[in-house]
Amino acid sequence: MKMYKIEDIVDLLLFSQKQGEGYVGFTTNEAENLIITVKTHEPDWRDEDGIGEAVIEYELQESVGEY
């Protein structure tokens, strides 16, 4: 299991909340680094033209140390 600093995740989520983002998702990429995706609207939101909202993705590197 990879470990991440709680402070890094909390800071990122609080910053995103201040920017008006209301939804967050967590996944990993091919390097198994944590990817946090944020967006303003609910997951299936579309505008009147059927266009979905862009998302912002943040990649967190594993914290250094032994666990």
XYZ file of C-alpha atoms in Angstrom:
67
model
C 0.000 0.000 0.000
C 1.261 3.471 -0.829
C 0.904 6.075 1.882
C 0.264 9.804 1.470
C 0.482 12.702 3.891
C -2.965 13.601 5.226
C -1.970 17.259 5.229
C -1.329 17.149 1.463
C -4.755 15.663 0.759
C -6.618 17.975 3.160
C -4.861 21.077 1.771
C -5.746 20.049 -1.773
C -9.394 19.396 -0.901
C -9.756 22.665 1.024
C -8.175 24.604 -1.867
C -10.543 22.897 -4.344
C -13.534 23.674 -2.140
C -12.555 27.365 -2.039
C -12.350 27.324 -5.856
C -15.970 26.128 -6.003
C -15.357 22.468 -6.717
C -18.044 20.331 -5.127
C -17.209 16.765 -6.120
C -14.088 14.633 -5.762
C -12.971 11.225 -6.970
C -9.957 9.095 -6.070
C -8.108 6.624 -8.277
C -4.556 5.573 -9.121
C -2.631 5.799 -12.379
C -0.329 3.275 -14.066
C 2.510 4.279 -11.697
C 0.105 3.621 -8.798
C 0.251 7.257 -7.665
C -2.918 8.688 -6.181
C -4.994 10.773 -8.606
C -7.547 13.154 -7.100
C -10.135 14.472 -9.564
C -12.311 17.469 -8.689
C -15.185 19.162 -10.486
C -17.998 21.582 -9.778
C -21.095 19.619 -10.775
C -22.360 16.113 -10.103
C -20.670 13.292 -12.091
C -23.149 13.074 -15.022
C -23.794 16.823 -15.356
C -24.249 18.210 -18.894
C -25.067 21.724 -20.072
C -27.956 22.545 -22.409
C -25.760 21.581 -25.398
C -24.931 18.196 -23.888
C -21.352 19.152 -23.104
C -19.887 17.782 -19.899
C -17.810 19.712 -17.444
C -14.024 19.578 -17.526
C -12.314 18.087 -14.512
C -9.082 18.970 -12.736
C -6.742 16.121 -11.833
C -3.993 16.230 -9.207
C -1.364 13.500 -8.911
C 0.122 12.875 -5.473
C 3.455 11.121 -5.132
C 3.965 8.531 -2.439
C 5.342 9.949 0.784
C 8.941 8.952 1.533
C 9.612 6.539 4.372
C 9.135 3.028 5.581
C 5.732 1.749 6.648
